[in-house]
Amino acid sequence: MPTPHVETVTIDELDCWRIRHNGAELMVARQGAHIFSYQREGEQPLIWPNPAAVFKQGKGIRTGVPVCWPWFGVFDRNPDSVKAMRRSDQPAGAHGFARTARWELAGTELEGDALRIDLALPVPAGGFPGWPHQVELTLSLLLDEQLHIRLTSHNRGTDTVTLSQALHSYFAVSDVRHVQVEGLDGTTYIDTADGWTTKTQSGPLHFSAETDRMYLDTPTQVSIVDKDWQRRIQLTAQGSTSTVIWNPWTERAKAFDDMADDGWQNMLCIETANVLDDVVTLAPNERHTLGVSIAGIAL
């Protein structure tokens, strides 16, 4: 049975864990329980290795798998039921507060040949600032031949809570102009880069401009087909019927101080999500798990 190796490291201002198991290496920042690297031995990285990523306290990391919770994207674009959960007159940052909060390592254990890592976000007394709800949040990672990510929200309070969320995954590609996404043919989407208009996907998705889309009623499985690297990144979702696909392209990338001007070429975000009508409503003591399994498959 393989022996896992978990090492504590510091990158700039952030404490991180380097996890090696069964031919794979996983890097996770304590801030945000943020996976920022995942690679199997002898293969191209599956997570985009952004050399310009910033590891600063209180700032989201632009790569890997940011945990967007308890709202997604621009706060005011969320459904009223999600906005009603917040109790603050201060501006609400994009993607919620979990991605910059300090998480705890709750445990590691072997499950057969797989390694499981559990991370927990402690709930302060009275709830989180501006969001006073008793919802326990756990991120469980299972490392076998794939990477399985499971984000579980458990409502420990006495009131019903509604939230939106996403696993905002940045994937590594040879060149986004040469890849395609399969599995979304016939699916309705909101094109936020084109005035939030409603459209329908026809055939595989190709990339030739800025892309920012929220796909609705999506299937369990979608794939990035990358012929230049002779692989398919296969994504299998759990607890989600909405998928966000994003690439900033040339002009948007230039506006980011934590991405090279040409960084957009080698990344593609496919976000397993609960957004728009796919929000999560938790009665007292109810829980919900949002998950994705990531596999690199040779073509």
Short mmCIF file of C-alpha atoms in Angstrom, two decimals:
data_model
loop_
_atom_site.label_atom_id
_atom_site.label_comp_id
_atom_site.label_asym_id
_atom_site.label_seq_id
_atom_site.Cartn_x
_atom_site.Cartn_y
_atom_site.Cartn_z
CA MET A 1 0.00 0.00 0.00
CA PRO A 2 1.46 3.43 -0.93
CA THR A 3 2.51 5.66 1.95
CA PRO A 4 1.21 9.25 1.73
CA HIS A 5 3.48 12.19 2.41
CA VAL A 6 2.08 15.46 3.78
CA GLU A 7 4.50 18.35 4.20
CA THR A 8 3.88 21.88 5.51
CA VAL A 9 5.43 24.63 3.38
CA THR A 10 5.18 28.43 3.22
CA ILE A 11 4.76 30.30 -0.05
CA ASP A 12 5.20 34.05 0.41
CA GLU A 13 2.56 34.92 3.07
CA LEU A 14 0.55 31.69 2.99
CA ASP A 15 0.87 28.38 4.84
CA CYS A 16 0.37 25.46 2.48
CA TRP A 17 0.43 21.67 2.35
CA ARG A 18 2.31 19.61 -0.22
CA ILE A 19 0.66 16.20 -0.50
CA ARG A 20 2.26 13.33 -2.40
CA HIS A 21 0.48 10.05 -2.89
CA ASN A 22 0.45 7.24 -5.42
CA GLY A 23 2.28 9.13 -8.18
CA ALA A 24 0.43 12.42 -7.74
CA GLU A 25 1.31 15.72 -6.09
CA LEU A 26 -1.28 18.11 -4.70
CA MET A 27 -0.60 21.60 -3.33
CA VAL A 28 -3.20 23.22 -1.05
CA ALA A 29 -3.13 26.64 0.64
CA ARG A 30 -4.60 26.87 4.12
CA GLN A 31 -6.20 30.18 3.13
CA GLY A 32 -9.37 29.24 1.30
CA ALA A 33 -8.59 25.48 1.37
CA HIS A 34 -7.32 26.40 -2.06
CA ILE A 35 -5.92 23.67 -4.31
CA PHE A 36 -3.39 25.46 -6.50
CA SER A 37 -1.50 22.55 -8.09
CA TYR A 38 -2.36 19.01 -9.14
CA GLN A 39 -0.13 16.87 -11.33
CA ARG A 40 0.43 13.18 -11.89
CA GLU A 41 3.94 11.86 -12.36
CA GLY A 42 5.12 11.98 -15.98
CA GLU A 43 2.06 13.94 -17.17
CA GLN A 44 1.26 17.55 -17.98
CA PRO A 45 -0.28 19.44 -15.03
CA LEU A 46 -4.06 19.27 -14.75
CA ILE A 47 -4.28 22.54 -12.80
CA TRP A 48 -3.00 25.64 -14.62
CA PRO A 49 0.41 26.56 -13.12
CA ASN A 50 0.05 30.35 -13.13
CA PRO A 51 3.56 31.77 -12.54
CA ALA A 52 2.09 35.19 -11.76
CA ALA A 53 -0.25 33.95 -9.00
CA VAL A 54 -0.06 35.98 -5.78
CA PHE A 55 0.07 34.28 -2.37
CA LYS A 56 -0.98 37.11 -0.05
CA GLN A 57 -3.21 37.08 3.01
CA GLY A 58 -6.72 38.25 2.22
CA LYS A 59 -6.32 37.98 -1.57
CA GLY A 60 -7.76 35.20 -3.70
CA ILE A 61 -5.28 33.05 -5.63
CA ARG A 62 -5.79 33.17 -9.41
CA THR A 63 -5.29 29.53 -10.26
CA GLY A 64 -6.31 26.12 -8.99
CA VAL A 65 -9.71 25.64 -7.40
CA PRO A 66 -10.99 28.70 -5.51
CA VAL A 67 -13.95 27.87 -3.26
CA CYS A 68 -16.69 30.41 -4.07
CA TRP A 69 -19.12 30.41 -1.11
CA PRO A 70 -21.75 31.44 0.12
CA TRP A 71 -22.36 33.45 -3.03
CA PHE A 72 -20.94 33.27 -6.52
CA GLY A 73 -19.56 36.08 -8.67
CA VAL A 74 -20.79 39.64 -8.26
CA PHE A 75 -23.02 39.66 -5.18
CA ASP A 76 -25.79 41.79 -6.73
CA ARG A 77 -26.16 39.34 -9.63
CA ASN A 78 -27.22 36.58 -7.23
CA PRO A 79 -30.86 35.59 -6.69
CA ASP A 80 -32.75 37.55 -4.02
CA SER A 81 -32.88 34.46 -1.78
CA VAL A 82 -29.06 34.39 -1.65
CA LYS A 83 -28.72 38.16 -1.13
CA ALA A 84 -31.24 38.04 1.72
CA MET A 85 -28.82 35.92 3.77
CA ARG A 86 -26.32 38.77 4.12
CA ARG A 87 -26.59 41.28 7.01
CA SER A 88 -24.16 44.08 6.24
CA ASP A 89 -24.09 47.56 4.73
CA GLN A 90 -20.48 47.09 3.64
CA PRO A 91 -19.66 46.22 0.01
CA ALA A 92 -19.74 42.49 -0.69
CA GLY A 93 -16.65 41.09 -2.40
CA ALA A 94 -17.03 38.80 -5.39
CA HIS A 95 -17.31 35.04 -4.81
CA GLY A 96 -17.96 35.22 -1.06
CA PHE A 97 -15.53 34.98 1.85
CA ALA A 98 -14.59 31.29 2.06
CA ARG A 99 -11.77 31.63 -0.49
CA THR A 100 -9.82 34.03 1.76
CA ALA A 101 -10.76 32.53 5.16
CA ARG A 102 -8.38 30.45 7.25
CA TRP A 103 -9.31 26.76 7.18
CA GLU A 104 -8.19 23.93 9.44
CA LEU A 105 -6.74 20.55 8.51
CA ALA A 106 -9.35 18.25 10.05
CA GLY A 107 -7.72 14.94 9.19
CA THR A 108 -5.96 12.66 6.73
CA GLU A 109 -6.54 8.93 6.34
CA LEU A 110 -6.09 6.12 3.87
CA GLU A 111 -9.22 4.59 2.34
CA GLY A 112 -7.83 1.50 0.64
CA ASP A 113 -5.20 2.81 -1.77
CA ALA A 114 -6.74 6.31 -1.78
CA LEU A 115 -5.76 9.20 0.48
CA ARG A 116 -8.49 11.37 1.99
CA ILE A 117 -7.80 14.89 3.27
CA ASP A 118 -10.50 16.82 5.16
CA LEU A 119 -10.37 20.59 5.61
CA ALA A 120 -12.89 22.53 7.70
CA LEU A 121 -13.90 26.18 7.97
CA PRO A 122 -14.68 26.90 11.64
CA VAL A 123 -17.87 28.90 12.26
CA PRO A 124 -17.24 31.87 14.60
CA ALA A 125 -19.62 32.46 17.49
CA GLY A 126 -22.60 34.28 16.01
CA GLY A 127 -21.72 33.21 12.49
CA PHE A 128 -19.47 34.84 9.93
CA PRO A 129 -19.18 38.66 9.79
CA GLY A 130 -22.11 39.96 7.76
CA TRP A 131 -23.41 36.40 7.29
CA PRO A 132 -24.69 35.25 10.71
CA HIS A 133 -25.59 31.65 9.91
CA GLN A 134 -24.41 28.42 11.52
CA VAL A 135 -23.34 26.53 8.43
CA GLU A 136 -20.38 24.17 8.77
CA LEU A 137 -18.26 23.91 5.64
CA THR A 138 -15.99 20.96 4.87
CA LEU A 139 -13.79 20.35 1.84
CA SER A 140 -12.87 16.69 1.38
CA LEU A 141 -10.20 15.66 -1.12
CA LEU A 142 -9.80 12.05 -2.21
CA LEU A 143 -6.63 11.25 -4.12
CA ASP A 144 -6.53 8.03 -6.11
CA GLU A 145 -6.16 7.75 -9.91
CA GLN A 146 -8.29 10.91 -10.01
CA LEU A 147 -8.76 13.93 -7.77
CA HIS A 148 -12.19 13.97 -6.12
CA ILE A 149 -13.25 17.27 -4.51
CA ARG A 150 -16.32 17.44 -2.25
CA LEU A 151 -17.59 20.67 -0.65
CA THR A 152 -20.22 19.96 2.02
CA SER A 153 -22.41 22.61 3.66
CA HIS A 154 -24.22 21.50 6.82
CA ASN A 155 -26.81 23.85 8.32
CA ARG A 156 -26.40 23.58 12.10
CA GLY A 157 -28.64 26.56 12.79
CA THR A 158 -32.39 26.94 13.32
CA ASP A 159 -33.15 28.99 10.18
CA THR A 160 -33.30 27.95 6.53
CA VAL A 161 -30.25 29.15 4.56
CA THR A 162 -29.89 29.70 0.79
CA LEU A 163 -26.53 29.97 -0.94
CA SER A 164 -24.83 29.88 -4.32
CA GLN A 165 -21.37 28.42 -4.79
CA ALA A 166 -18.76 27.06 -7.18
CA LEU A 167 -15.54 25.12 -7.40
CA HIS A 168 -13.90 27.70 -9.69
CA SER A 169 -11.40 25.33 -11.36
CA TYR A 170 -8.60 26.62 -13.62
CA PHE A 171 -7.40 23.83 -15.91
CA ALA A 172 -4.11 23.66 -17.81
CA VAL A 173 -4.38 23.41 -21.61
CA SER A 174 -1.81 23.47 -24.40
CA ASP A 175 -3.56 26.42 -26.11
CA VAL A 176 -7.18 27.35 -25.44
CA ARG A 177 -7.60 28.17 -29.14
CA HIS A 178 -6.91 24.51 -29.99
CA VAL A 179 -9.11 22.74 -27.44
CA GLN A 180 -12.82 22.02 -27.32
CA VAL A 181 -15.34 21.26 -24.58
CA GLU A 182 -17.62 18.30 -25.17
CA GLY A 183 -20.82 17.30 -23.40
CA LEU A 184 -22.82 20.54 -23.60
CA ASP A 185 -24.48 20.22 -27.03
CA GLY A 186 -28.07 21.45 -26.86
CA THR A 187 -27.62 23.04 -23.43
CA THR A 188 -29.04 26.49 -22.67
CA TYR A 189 -26.61 29.10 -21.35
CA ILE A 190 -26.46 32.73 -20.27
CA ASP A 191 -23.76 34.59 -22.21
CA THR A 192 -22.61 37.22 -19.71
CA ALA A 193 -19.99 38.52 -22.17
CA ASP A 194 -22.84 39.36 -24.55
CA GLY A 195 -25.21 41.28 -22.30
CA TRP A 196 -26.51 38.28 -20.32
CA THR A 197 -28.39 36.97 -23.35
CA THR A 198 -29.83 33.43 -23.40
CA LYS A 199 -28.45 31.09 -26.06
CA THR A 200 -28.19 27.37 -26.87
CA GLN A 201 -24.94 25.47 -27.35
CA SER A 202 -24.56 23.79 -30.75
CA GLY A 203 -21.93 21.05 -30.94
CA PRO A 204 -18.60 21.20 -29.09
CA LEU A 205 -17.55 24.53 -27.58
CA HIS A 206 -14.53 26.20 -29.26
CA PHE A 207 -12.75 29.38 -28.14
CA SER A 208 -11.93 32.44 -30.26
CA ALA A 209 -12.80 35.36 -27.93
CA GLU A 210 -13.54 36.20 -24.30
CA THR A 211 -15.89 33.55 -22.92
CA ASP A 212 -18.04 33.89 -19.80
CA ARG A 213 -21.05 31.59 -19.80
CA MET A 214 -23.39 30.04 -17.25
CA TYR A 215 -24.71 26.74 -18.60
CA LEU A 216 -28.03 25.56 -17.14
CA ASP A 217 -29.35 22.03 -16.53
CA THR A 218 -25.97 20.60 -17.44
CA PRO A 219 -25.11 16.89 -17.63
CA THR A 220 -23.05 15.15 -14.98
CA GLN A 221 -20.00 14.82 -17.23
CA VAL A 222 -18.16 17.28 -19.51
CA SER A 223 -14.66 17.08 -20.99
CA ILE A 224 -11.86 19.30 -22.27
CA VAL A 225 -10.38 17.63 -25.37
CA ASP A 226 -6.79 18.77 -25.93
CA LYS A 227 -5.36 17.13 -29.06
CA ASP A 228 -2.01 18.95 -28.81
CA TRP A 229 -1.39 17.30 -25.43
CA GLN A 230 -3.19 14.12 -26.49
CA ARG A 231 -5.47 14.05 -23.49
CA ARG A 232 -8.98 14.56 -22.26
CA ILE A 233 -9.68 16.22 -18.90
CA GLN A 234 -12.88 14.52 -17.81
CA LEU A 235 -15.00 16.24 -15.16
CA THR A 236 -17.74 14.39 -13.32
CA ALA A 237 -20.00 16.61 -11.20
CA GLN A 238 -22.01 15.89 -8.06
CA GLY A 239 -24.75 18.05 -6.55
CA SER A 240 -24.69 20.51 -9.45
CA THR A 241 -26.78 21.23 -12.54
CA SER A 242 -25.04 24.47 -13.53
CA THR A 243 -21.59 24.92 -15.08
CA VAL A 244 -19.65 28.14 -15.63
CA ILE A 245 -17.03 28.37 -18.41
CA TRP A 246 -14.61 31.29 -18.49
CA ASN A 247 -11.55 32.54 -20.33
CA PRO A 248 -10.64 36.25 -20.17
CA TRP A 249 -8.87 36.38 -23.56
CA THR A 250 -6.52 39.24 -24.45
CA GLU A 251 -7.90 42.52 -23.09
CA ARG A 252 -9.29 41.19 -19.80
CA ALA A 253 -6.03 39.34 -19.07
CA LYS A 254 -4.08 42.58 -19.44
CA ALA A 255 -6.17 44.12 -16.64
CA PHE A 256 -5.10 41.47 -14.10
CA ASP A 257 -1.98 42.07 -12.03
CA ASP A 258 -1.73 38.35 -11.20
CA MET A 259 -1.80 36.96 -14.74
CA ALA A 260 0.67 37.42 -17.58
CA ASP A 261 -0.73 39.22 -20.62
CA ASP A 262 -0.63 35.94 -22.54
CA GLY A 263 -1.65 33.77 -19.58
CA TRP A 264 -5.13 33.29 -21.02
CA GLN A 265 -3.71 31.00 -23.72
CA ASN A 266 -2.87 28.14 -21.34
CA MET A 267 -5.90 28.11 -19.03
CA LEU A 268 -9.59 27.36 -19.13
CA CYS A 269 -12.02 27.60 -16.24
CA ILE A 270 -14.81 25.04 -16.03
CA GLU A 271 -16.60 25.65 -12.74
CA THR A 272 -18.83 23.08 -11.11
CA ALA A 273 -21.48 25.31 -9.60
CA ASN A 274 -24.84 26.03 -7.99
CA VAL A 275 -25.88 29.35 -9.56
CA LEU A 276 -29.01 31.17 -10.80
CA ASP A 277 -31.99 28.78 -10.33
CA ASP A 278 -29.63 26.02 -9.17
CA VAL A 279 -29.04 27.59 -5.74
CA VAL A 280 -28.88 25.45 -2.59
CA THR A 281 -31.51 25.82 0.15
CA LEU A 282 -30.76 24.09 3.45
CA ALA A 283 -33.38 23.52 6.14
CA PRO A 284 -32.08 23.15 9.72
CA ASN A 285 -29.71 20.16 10.00
CA GLU A 286 -29.80 19.61 6.23
CA ARG A 287 -26.60 19.26 4.24
CA HIS A 288 -25.55 19.47 0.59
CA THR A 289 -22.41 18.30 -1.20
CA LEU A 290 -21.07 19.96 -4.32
CA GLY A 291 -18.36 17.90 -5.96
CA VAL A 292 -16.22 17.24 -9.00
CA SER A 293 -13.93 14.37 -9.96
CA ILE A 294 -11.02 15.28 -12.25
CA ALA A 295 -9.35 12.70 -14.48
CA GLY A 296 -6.68 13.06 -17.15
CA ILE A 297 -7.28 10.45 -19.89
CA ALA A 298 -4.94 9.81 -22.84
CA LEU A 299 -6.53 10.19 -26.27
#
